[in-house]
């Protein structure tokens, strides 16, 4: 929570419903609204976390009346609600849905919005609190905010709050991210801007902080003295689906690294914050992003690997290569796989590499952070060469099969002194059961309660782009010669393995 944000009631207790407000969704006829936002609102209602005075206005280009919008969203929620559908509960939300039709760059919709918002405030006691969710193509982010501002819809006064949630991608380069930050800052204060990264909505990602900072036993060994390296894998077993138009301009590096993967690195590597207030946590995350060494062109050649999938077999099904996907150039140089070796230049992490890999159409879906500890320093057990001793490894599994595993060496029963690796395993589902979640519940609730801890600040976004900028430059100057260079359904190009083998290490086998 920002100290600037005087509108946030300090006395809110965990589990209290959010403030009365109006959520305005730009892009309300799109995929994100039906798959994530509305199911998340439904789950929040189920938990009793929405105010009785919440209203929702959908804004989109599609010709629809409010009645038709309600019908559409009611059909969608029946399909996308992750839990058993309760029609009574849904009815309470449905009756609070409204629709405004128009193009996002037309002034008239902002006048319509103004009128509709005033009407809702009068009828429903929403108190002039509004938040705008920009679930639109990125070229509309600046114009929408500018027009909302011009229509007097972003100004906070007399205790009412106004906030804007900006979806990904936040820029496509350092320059464009800076320009977008400048546009936003001209209309909004930083505490009104909520740059969303849905990875931060995931329970297990938030649990990295709890794991590190609520358990005294790990923090003392969380540094270069005890840790050899870290491996972060975000593997997907899907291709680019029907997103060729976006993906063939973005590629895997832009799509996944400066946002999702850098969130994972910063939470794993950050210093303990002085409190759990938004800026205290984000200050520490930002320091890590700034401490990641930007690569020289020579380092880009040595420490980065890019790949593009060709045809192959994924989960028993034959799939076409990337260049045959819809809206993808038949000679595309866009990467669908990236592996990087990243170094963090600070006291805690100096010389501890963080290896990252992410890709489409890999053999299985798995997101995890593996912390590899150093070997025990001394060969105590007779006839057990030091290189055969088990090294300790802590794996934080973010999805699927969420949990944490600690590997250590144990004596294999029998008269001989033989050692073998064993795992101590915690599984979320076994311990806590599974709660339906889209990952957006927490983020929407936090925005409605004014807590920006899990949203990105302007400096964090720019720091992330500063790290990837030199890689993008070198890759652009030297188009890859060997694309496609991995078959769909394999773990990426062989160079990804070589990246670690050169350092005498190897990627964790994720086949089982
Ligand atoms: C999105 C990317 O931000 O994250 C997608 O644009 C990717 O390409 C997705 O598939 C991964 O999210 P998750 O939650 O499935 O890991």
Coordinates of C-alpha atoms and ligand atoms in Angstrom, one line a residue:
X1 CA 0.0 0.0 0.0
X2 CA 1.5 3.3 -1.0
X3 CA 1.9 5.9 1.8
X4 CA 0.7 8.4 -0.8
X5 CA -2.6 6.6 -1.1
X6 CA -4.5 8.4 1.6
X7 CA -7.8 6.8 0.3
X8 CA -7.0 3.4 1.6
X9 CA -8.7 2.7 5.0
X10 CA -5.9 1.6 7.3
X11 CA -8.3 -0.4 9.5
X12 CA -9.3 -3.0 6.8
X13 CA -8.9 -6.5 8.1
X14 CA -8.0 -9.6 6.1
X15 CA -11.1 -11.1 4.6
X16 CA -13.2 -7.8 4.7
X17 CA -15.1 -7.2 1.5
X18 CA -13.6 -4.7 -0.9
X19 CA -14.7 -1.1 -1.2
X20 CA -17.9 -0.2 -3.0
X21 CA -16.9 0.8 -6.6
X22 CA -17.5 0.5 -10.3
X23 CA -15.3 -1.7 -12.4
X24 CA -15.1 -0.5 -16.0
X25 CA -13.8 -3.1 -18.4
X26 CA -12.5 -1.9 -21.7
X27 CA -12.5 -4.8 -24.1
X28 CA -15.5 -6.5 -22.3
X29 CA -16.4 -8.6 -25.3
X30 CA -13.0 -10.2 -25.4
X31 CA -11.4 -13.5 -24.3
X32 CA -9.8 -12.2 -21.1
X33 CA -13.1 -10.9 -19.7
X34 CA -14.9 -14.2 -20.2
X35 CA -12.1 -16.6 -19.3
X36 CA -10.5 -14.8 -16.4
X37 CA -12.1 -11.5 -15.2
X38 CA -15.7 -12.6 -14.8
X39 CA -14.9 -16.0 -13.3
X40 CA -12.5 -14.2 -10.9
X41 CA -15.3 -11.8 -9.8
X42 CA -17.6 -14.8 -9.4
X43 CA -15.0 -16.6 -7.1
X44 CA -14.6 -13.4 -5.1
X45 CA -18.3 -13.1 -4.6
X46 CA -18.4 -16.7 -3.4
X47 CA -15.7 -15.9 -0.8
X48 CA -17.8 -12.8 0.3
X49 CA -15.0 -10.5 -0.8
X50 CA -17.0 -8.2 -3.1
X51 CA -18.8 -5.2 -1.8
X52 CA -22.6 -5.4 -2.1
X53 CA -22.2 -2.1 -3.9
X54 CA -20.0 -3.2 -6.8
X55 CA -21.2 -2.5 -10.3
X56 CA -19.5 -3.5 -13.6
X57 CA -19.6 -1.6 -16.9
X58 CA -18.4 -3.4 -20.0
X59 CA -17.1 -1.2 -22.8
X60 CA -16.6 -2.7 -26.2
X61 CA -17.1 -2.2 -29.9
X62 CA -19.6 -5.0 -30.4
X63 CA -23.2 -3.9 -30.9
X64 CA -25.1 -5.0 -27.8
X65 CA -27.6 -3.7 -25.3
X66 CA -27.1 -4.1 -21.6
X67 CA -29.6 -6.9 -21.6
X68 CA -27.7 -8.7 -24.4
X69 CA -24.4 -8.2 -22.5
X70 CA -25.9 -9.7 -19.4
X71 CA -27.1 -12.7 -21.4
X72 CA -23.7 -13.2 -23.1
X73 CA -21.7 -12.9 -19.8
X74 CA -24.2 -15.3 -18.1
X75 CA -23.6 -17.9 -20.9
X76 CA -19.9 -17.5 -20.6
X77 CA -19.7 -17.8 -16.9
X78 CA -21.5 -21.1 -17.0
X79 CA -18.8 -22.4 -19.3
X80 CA -15.8 -20.8 -17.5
X81 CA -16.6 -20.9 -13.8
X82 CA -14.1 -23.3 -12.3
X83 CA -16.4 -24.4 -9.5
X84 CA -19.9 -25.6 -9.2
X85 CA -22.1 -22.8 -10.6
X86 CA -24.6 -21.2 -8.2
X87 CA -27.3 -19.4 -10.2
X88 CA -28.5 -17.4 -7.1
X89 CA -25.0 -16.0 -6.4
X90 CA -24.5 -15.2 -10.1
X91 CA -27.8 -13.3 -10.2
X92 CA -26.5 -10.8 -7.8
X93 CA -23.6 -10.0 -10.1
X94 CA -25.6 -10.2 -13.3
X95 CA -28.0 -7.5 -12.1
X96 CA -25.1 -5.2 -11.6
X97 CA -23.7 -5.5 -15.2
X98 CA -24.0 -2.6 -17.6
X99 CA -22.8 -2.1 -21.1
X100 CA -21.5 0.9 -23.1
X101 CA -20.9 0.4 -26.8
X102 CA -18.3 2.3 -28.9
X103 CA -14.8 2.7 -30.2
X104 CA -12.2 3.4 -27.6
X105 CA -10.9 6.4 -29.5
X106 CA -14.3 8.1 -29.8
X107 CA -15.0 10.9 -27.3
X108 CA -18.7 10.0 -27.2
X109 CA -18.2 6.8 -25.2
X110 CA -16.4 8.8 -22.4
X111 CA -19.4 11.1 -22.2
X112 CA -21.7 8.1 -22.1
X113 CA -19.5 6.6 -19.4
X114 CA -19.6 9.8 -17.4
X115 CA -23.4 9.7 -17.4
X116 CA -23.6 6.0 -16.6
X117 CA -21.2 6.3 -13.8
X118 CA -23.0 9.2 -12.2
X119 CA -26.3 7.3 -12.5
X120 CA -24.8 4.2 -10.9
X121 CA -23.3 6.3 -8.1
X122 CA -26.7 7.7 -7.4
X123 CA -28.5 4.4 -7.5
X124 CA -26.0 2.1 -5.9
X125 CA -23.8 4.0 -3.5
X126 CA -20.6 3.2 -5.4
X127 CA -19.3 6.5 -3.9
X128 CA -17.4 7.7 -7.0
X129 CA -14.8 5.0 -6.7
X130 CA -13.9 3.6 -10.1
X131 CA -11.3 1.3 -11.6
X132 CA -10.7 0.9 -15.2
X133 CA -9.5 -2.5 -16.5
X134 CA -7.7 -2.1 -19.9
X135 CA -8.2 -5.5 -21.4
X136 CA -7.6 -4.1 -24.9
X137 CA -4.9 -4.2 -27.5
X138 CA -1.9 -2.2 -26.2
X139 CA -2.2 0.6 -28.7
X140 CA -5.3 1.7 -26.8
X141 CA -3.7 2.0 -23.4
X142 CA -2.5 5.6 -23.7
X143 CA -5.5 7.0 -25.7
X144 CA -8.0 5.4 -23.2
X145 CA -6.2 6.9 -20.2
X146 CA -5.9 10.3 -21.9
X147 CA -9.6 10.4 -22.7
X148 CA -10.7 9.2 -19.3
X149 CA -8.6 12.0 -17.9
X150 CA -10.0 14.6 -20.2
X151 CA -13.5 13.5 -19.3
X152 CA -12.7 14.1 -15.6
X153 CA -12.9 10.4 -14.8
X154 CA -9.4 9.9 -13.3
X155 CA -9.3 12.7 -10.7
X156 CA -9.3 11.6 -7.0
X157 CA -10.9 13.9 -4.5
X158 CA -13.1 13.9 -1.4
X159 CA -12.0 10.4 -0.5
X160 CA -13.0 8.8 -3.7
X161 CA -10.5 6.7 -5.6
X162 CA -9.7 6.2 -9.3
X163 CA -7.4 3.4 -10.5
X164 CA -6.3 1.9 -13.8
X165 CA -5.2 -1.7 -14.4
X166 CA -3.0 -2.0 -17.4
X167 CA -2.7 -5.5 -19.0
X168 CA 0.4 -7.0 -20.5
X169 CA 2.3 -6.3 -22.8
X170 CA 3.6 -3.1 -21.2
X171 CA 5.6 -1.9 -24.1
X172 CA 7.6 -3.9 -26.6
X173 CA 11.0 -2.3 -25.8
X174 CA 12.6 0.0 -23.3
X175 CA 11.7 3.0 -25.3
X176 CA 8.1 2.1 -25.8
X177 CA 7.7 1.2 -22.1
X178 CA 9.2 4.5 -21.1
X179 CA 6.8 6.3 -23.5
X180 CA 3.8 4.5 -22.1
X181 CA 5.0 5.3 -18.5
X182 CA 5.3 9.0 -19.5
X183 CA 1.8 9.0 -21.0
X184 CA 0.3 7.4 -17.9
X185 CA 2.2 9.8 -15.6
X186 CA 0.7 12.8 -17.5
X187 CA -2.8 11.7 -16.4
X188 CA -2.4 9.6 -13.3
X189 CA -0.3 9.5 -10.1
X190 CA 1.8 6.4 -9.8
X191 CA -0.3 5.1 -6.9
X192 CA -3.3 5.0 -9.3
X193 CA -1.5 2.8 -11.8
X194 CA -1.8 -1.0 -11.5
X195 CA 0.5 -2.8 -14.0
X196 CA -0.7 -6.3 -13.9
X197 CA 1.4 -9.4 -14.3
X198 CA -0.9 -12.4 -13.8
X199 CA 2.1 -14.5 -12.4
X200 CA 1.9 -12.5 -9.2
X201 CA -1.7 -13.6 -8.8
X202 CA -0.6 -17.2 -8.6
X203 CA -0.7 -18.6 -5.0
X204 CA 2.5 -20.4 -5.4
X205 CA 4.3 -17.3 -6.6
X206 CA 3.1 -15.4 -3.6
X207 CA 4.3 -18.4 -1.5
X208 CA 7.9 -17.7 -2.5
X209 CA 7.8 -14.7 -0.2
X210 CA 6.1 -16.6 2.6
X211 CA 8.5 -19.5 2.3
X212 CA 11.5 -17.3 2.4
X213 CA 10.5 -14.8 5.0
X214 CA 8.4 -16.7 7.4
X215 CA 10.8 -19.6 7.9
X216 CA 14.0 -18.8 9.7
X217 CA 15.9 -21.8 8.5
X218 CA 16.3 -21.1 4.8
X219 CA 17.3 -17.4 4.8
X220 CA 20.8 -18.0 6.3
X221 CA 21.7 -20.3 3.5
X222 CA 20.1 -18.3 0.7
X223 CA 23.2 -16.9 -0.7
X224 CA 26.4 -17.5 -2.7
X225 CA 28.1 -19.4 0.1
X226 CA 25.6 -22.3 -0.1
X227 CA 23.9 -22.0 -3.4
X228 CA 25.6 -23.2 -6.6
X229 CA 23.0 -21.9 -9.1
X230 CA 19.3 -21.6 -9.7
X231 CA 17.3 -22.9 -12.7
X232 CA 14.0 -21.4 -13.6
X233 CA 11.9 -23.3 -16.1
X234 CA 8.6 -22.1 -17.6
X235 CA 7.8 -24.8 -20.0
X236 CA 4.5 -24.9 -22.0
X237 CA 3.1 -27.9 -23.9
X238 CA 0.9 -25.6 -26.0
X239 CA 1.9 -23.8 -29.2
X240 CA 1.0 -20.2 -29.9
X241 CA -2.7 -21.2 -30.5
X242 CA -4.4 -18.5 -32.6
X243 CA -2.2 -15.7 -31.4
X244 CA 0.2 -15.6 -34.4
X245 CA -0.6 -11.9 -35.0
X246 CA 0.7 -10.9 -31.6
X247 CA 3.3 -13.6 -31.2
X248 CA 5.1 -13.2 -34.5
X249 CA 6.0 -9.6 -33.5
X250 CA 6.7 -10.4 -29.8
X251 CA 8.5 -13.8 -29.6
X252 CA 9.3 -15.8 -26.4
X253 CA 11.8 -13.3 -24.9
X254 CA 9.4 -10.3 -24.9
X255 CA 6.4 -12.5 -24.1
X256 CA 7.8 -14.2 -21.0
X257 CA 11.1 -12.8 -19.7
X258 CA 11.0 -9.1 -18.7
X259 CA 7.6 -9.8 -17.0
X260 CA 6.8 -13.2 -15.7
X261 CA 10.3 -14.7 -15.4
X262 CA 11.8 -11.5 -13.9
X263 CA 9.1 -11.5 -11.3
X264 CA 10.2 -15.0 -10.3
X265 CA 13.8 -14.0 -10.2
X266 CA 13.2 -10.9 -8.2
X267 CA 11.1 -12.7 -5.6
X268 CA 13.6 -15.5 -5.3
X269 CA 16.7 -13.2 -5.1
X270 CA 15.4 -10.1 -3.3
X271 CA 16.6 -9.0 0.2
X272 CA 14.0 -9.2 3.0
X273 CA 11.9 -6.0 2.7
X274 CA 11.5 -3.9 5.8
X275 CA 7.7 -4.4 5.7
X276 CA 5.1 -5.9 3.5
X277 CA 3.9 -2.5 2.3
X278 CA 3.8 -2.2 -1.5
X279 CA 6.8 0.1 -1.9
X280 CA 9.0 -1.7 0.6
X281 CA 8.5 -5.0 -1.3
X282 CA 8.8 -3.4 -4.7
X283 CA 11.9 -1.5 -3.7
X284 CA 13.7 -4.8 -3.1
X285 CA 12.4 -6.4 -6.3
X286 CA 13.5 -3.3 -8.3
X287 CA 17.0 -3.5 -6.7
X288 CA 17.4 -7.1 -8.0
X289 CA 16.3 -6.1 -11.5
X290 CA 18.8 -3.3 -11.5
X291 CA 21.5 -5.6 -10.3
X292 CA 21.1 -8.0 -13.2
X293 CA 24.1 -7.3 -15.4
X294 CA 23.0 -6.1 -18.9
X295 CA 25.0 -8.2 -21.4
X296 CA 27.6 -7.0 -23.8
X297 CA 27.1 -8.1 -27.4
X298 CA 29.8 -10.8 -26.9
X299 CA 28.0 -12.0 -23.8
X300 CA 24.7 -12.2 -25.7
X301 CA 26.3 -14.6 -28.1
X302 CA 27.6 -16.8 -25.2
X303 CA 24.8 -16.5 -22.6
X304 CA 21.6 -16.6 -24.7
X305 CA 20.0 -19.3 -26.8
X306 CA 17.0 -18.9 -29.0
X307 CA 14.9 -21.6 -30.7
X308 CA 11.9 -22.0 -32.9
X309 CA 9.9 -25.2 -33.1
X310 CA 9.5 -27.2 -36.2
X311 CA 6.9 -29.9 -36.7
X312 CA 6.8 -32.7 -34.1
X313 CA 4.8 -34.7 -31.7
X314 CA 3.4 -33.2 -28.5
X315 CA 1.6 -35.5 -26.1
X316 CA 1.1 -38.1 -28.7
X317 CA -0.3 -35.7 -31.3
X318 CA 1.5 -34.6 -34.5
X319 CA 1.7 -30.8 -34.7
X320 CA 2.8 -28.4 -37.4
X321 CA 5.9 -26.2 -37.1
X322 CA 5.8 -22.6 -36.0
X323 CA 6.2 -21.2 -39.5
X324 CA 3.0 -22.9 -40.6
X325 CA 0.9 -21.3 -37.8
X326 CA -1.9 -18.9 -38.7
X327 CA -0.7 -15.3 -39.1
X328 CA 3.0 -16.3 -38.9
X329 CA 5.4 -15.4 -41.7
X330 CA 6.6 -18.6 -43.5
X331 CA 10.2 -17.5 -43.1
X332 CA 9.7 -16.1 -39.5
X333 CA 12.8 -15.5 -37.3
X334 CA 10.8 -15.2 -34.2
X335 CA 11.9 -17.4 -31.3
X336 CA 9.5 -19.7 -29.5
X337 CA 12.1 -20.8 -27.0
X338 CA 14.7 -18.9 -25.0
X339 CA 17.4 -20.0 -22.5
X340 CA 19.5 -17.4 -20.7
X341 CA 22.3 -17.3 -18.2
X342 CA 21.7 -14.3 -15.9
X343 CA 24.1 -12.9 -13.3
X344 CA 23.0 -10.7 -10.4
X345 CA 25.7 -8.3 -9.4
X346 CA 25.3 -7.9 -5.7
X347 CA 26.8 -9.1 -2.4
X348 CA 24.4 -12.0 -2.0
X349 CA 24.5 -13.5 -5.5
X350 CA 27.8 -12.6 -7.1
X351 CA 29.0 -15.6 -9.2
X352 CA 25.7 -17.6 -8.7
X353 CA 24.2 -18.0 -12.2
X354 CA 20.5 -18.0 -12.7
X355 CA 19.7 -20.1 -15.7
X356 CA 16.3 -19.5 -17.3
X357 CA 14.4 -21.3 -20.0
X358 CA 11.0 -21.0 -21.5
X359 CA 9.4 -22.3 -24.6
X360 CA 6.3 -23.3 -26.5
X361 CA 5.5 -26.9 -27.5
X362 CA 7.9 -28.5 -25.0
X363 CA 7.1 -32.0 -23.7
X364 CA 5.2 -30.9 -20.7
X365 CA 3.8 -28.0 -18.8
X366 CA 5.9 -27.1 -15.8
X367 CA 6.9 -23.9 -14.1
X368 CA 9.4 -24.3 -11.3
X369 CA 12.3 -22.7 -9.6
X370 CA 15.1 -25.2 -8.6
X371 CA 17.7 -24.0 -6.2
X372 CA 20.8 -26.2 -6.4
X373 CA 23.0 -26.1 -3.3
X374 CA 26.7 -26.7 -3.2
X375 CA 28.2 -30.0 -2.5
X376 CA 29.2 -31.0 1.0
X377 CA 32.8 -29.9 1.4
X378 CA 34.4 -33.1 2.6
X379 CA 34.3 -36.8 1.7
X380 CA 33.5 -38.4 4.9
X381 CA 31.9 -41.6 3.8
X382 CA 34.4 -44.3 2.7
X383 CA 34.3 -45.2 -0.9
X384 CA 31.8 -42.5 -1.7
X385 CA 33.6 -40.2 -4.1
X386 CA 32.7 -36.6 -3.5
X387 CA 31.2 -36.3 -7.0
X388 CA 28.8 -39.1 -6.2
X389 CA 27.4 -37.4 -3.1
X390 CA 23.9 -36.2 -3.4
X391 CA 23.7 -32.4 -3.7
X392 CA 20.8 -30.7 -1.9
X393 CA 18.2 -29.2 -4.1
X394 CA 15.1 -27.3 -3.3
X395 CA 12.4 -27.2 -6.0
X396 CA 9.5 -24.7 -5.8
X397 CA 6.9 -26.1 -8.2
X398 CA 4.6 -23.3 -9.3
X399 CA 2.4 -25.2 -11.7
X400 CA 0.9 -27.7 -12.1
X401 CA 1.2 -30.0 -9.1
X402 CA 2.1 -27.0 -6.9
X403 CA 4.4 -27.7 -4.0
X404 CA 8.0 -27.7 -2.7
X405 CA 10.5 -30.6 -2.6
X406 CA 13.7 -30.8 -0.7
X407 CA 16.2 -33.4 -1.9
X408 CA 18.9 -34.7 0.4
X409 CA 21.1 -37.8 0.7
X410 CA 20.2 -40.7 2.9
X411 CA 21.7 -44.0 3.8
X412 CA 20.4 -46.9 1.7
X413 CA 19.4 -49.6 4.2
X414 CA 21.8 -52.5 4.4
X415 CA 25.2 -53.5 5.7
X416 CA 27.2 -51.4 3.3
X417 CA 27.5 -47.6 3.6
X418 CA 25.7 -46.6 0.4
X419 CA 24.0 -43.2 -0.1
X420 CA 21.0 -42.4 -2.2
X421 CA 18.9 -39.2 -2.9
X422 CA 15.5 -38.9 -1.2
X423 CA 12.9 -36.2 -1.4
X424 CA 10.9 -34.5 1.2
X425 CA 7.7 -33.4 -0.6
X426 CA 5.0 -30.9 0.2
X427 CA 2.0 -30.8 -2.2
X428 CA -0.5 -27.9 -1.9
X429 CA -3.4 -30.1 -3.1
X430 CA -2.8 -32.8 -0.4
X431 CA -2.3 -30.3 2.4
X432 CA -4.8 -27.6 1.6
X433 CA -7.1 -29.1 -1.0
X434 CA -7.6 -27.1 -4.2
X435 CA -9.5 -23.9 -4.4
X436 CA -10.8 -22.7 -7.8
X437 CA -8.7 -19.8 -8.9
X438 CA -8.0 -18.0 -12.1
X439 CA -5.0 -16.1 -10.5
X440 CA -6.9 -12.9 -11.0
X441 CA -9.0 -13.0 -7.8
X442 CA -6.2 -11.7 -5.6
X443 CA -5.2 -9.0 -8.1
X444 CA -8.7 -7.6 -8.6
X445 CA -9.3 -7.7 -4.8
X446 CA -6.0 -5.9 -4.2
X447 CA -6.9 -3.2 -6.7
X448 CA -10.3 -2.7 -5.1
X449 CA -8.6 -2.4 -1.7
X450 CA -5.8 -0.2 -2.9
X451 CA -2.9 -2.6 -2.3
X452 CA -0.4 -2.4 -5.1
X453 CA 2.2 -4.8 -3.7
X454 CA 1.6 -7.4 -6.4
X455 CA 1.6 -4.9 -9.3
X456 CA 4.6 -3.6 -11.2
X457 CA 5.9 -0.2 -10.6
X458 CA 7.2 2.0 -13.5
X459 CA 10.8 1.6 -12.5
X460 CA 10.5 -2.2 -12.3
X461 CA 9.1 -2.4 -15.8
X462 CA 11.8 -0.2 -17.2
X463 CA 14.6 -2.1 -15.4
X464 CA 13.2 -5.4 -16.9
X465 CA 13.3 -3.9 -20.4
X466 CA 16.8 -2.5 -19.8
X467 CA 18.1 -6.1 -19.2
X468 CA 16.5 -7.6 -22.4
X469 CA 17.2 -4.6 -24.7
X470 CA 20.8 -5.6 -25.5
X471 CA 19.7 -9.1 -26.3
X472 CA 17.0 -7.9 -28.6
X473 CA 19.5 -5.6 -30.4
X474 CA 22.0 -8.4 -31.0
X475 CA 19.3 -10.9 -32.1
X476 CA 17.9 -8.3 -34.5
X477 CA 21.3 -7.6 -36.0
X478 CA 22.1 -11.3 -36.4
X479 CA 19.1 -13.3 -37.6
X480 CA 19.2 -16.9 -36.7
X481 CA 20.5 -19.2 -39.4
X482 CA 19.2 -22.5 -38.2
X483 CA 15.5 -22.0 -37.5
X484 CA 13.5 -24.1 -36.9
X485 CA 16.0 -25.7 -34.6
X486 CA 13.9 -27.9 -32.3
X487 CA 11.1 -30.4 -32.9
X488 CA 7.9 -29.6 -31.2
X489 CA 7.6 -31.9 -28.2
X490 CA 11.3 -31.8 -27.3
X491 CA 13.2 -29.7 -24.6
X492 CA 14.4 -27.0 -27.1
X493 CA 17.6 -26.7 -29.2
X494 CA 20.7 -28.6 -28.2
X495 CA 22.5 -25.2 -27.6
X496 CA 20.3 -24.8 -24.5
X497 CA 21.9 -27.9 -23.0
X498 CA 25.4 -26.7 -24.1
X499 CA 24.8 -23.4 -22.3
X500 CA 24.9 -25.2 -19.0
X501 CA 27.3 -28.0 -19.9
X502 CA 30.0 -25.3 -20.6
X503 CA 29.7 -24.4 -16.9
X504 CA 29.8 -28.1 -15.9
X505 CA 26.1 -28.2 -15.0
X506 CA 23.0 -29.5 -16.6
X507 CA 19.3 -28.8 -16.8
X508 CA 17.1 -30.8 -14.4
X509 CA 15.4 -33.7 -16.0
X510 CA 11.7 -32.9 -16.0
X511 CA 10.5 -35.9 -17.8
X512 CA 9.0 -37.7 -14.8
Ligands
LIG1 C1 1.1 -15.0 -21.1 C2 1.8 -15.2 -22.4 O1 1.4 -13.8 -20.5 O2 1.4 -16.1 -20.2 C3 1.4 -16.6 -23.0 O3 1.4 -14.2 -23.3 C4 1.7 -17.7 -22.0 O4 2.2 -16.8 -24.2 C5 1.0 -17.4 -20.7 O5 1.2 -18.9 -22.5 C6 1.5 -18.4 -19.6 O6 0.7 -18.2 -18.5 P1 0.4 -19.4 -17.5 O7 -0.4 -18.8 -16.4 O8 -0.4 -20.4 -18.3 O9 1.7 -19.9 -17.1

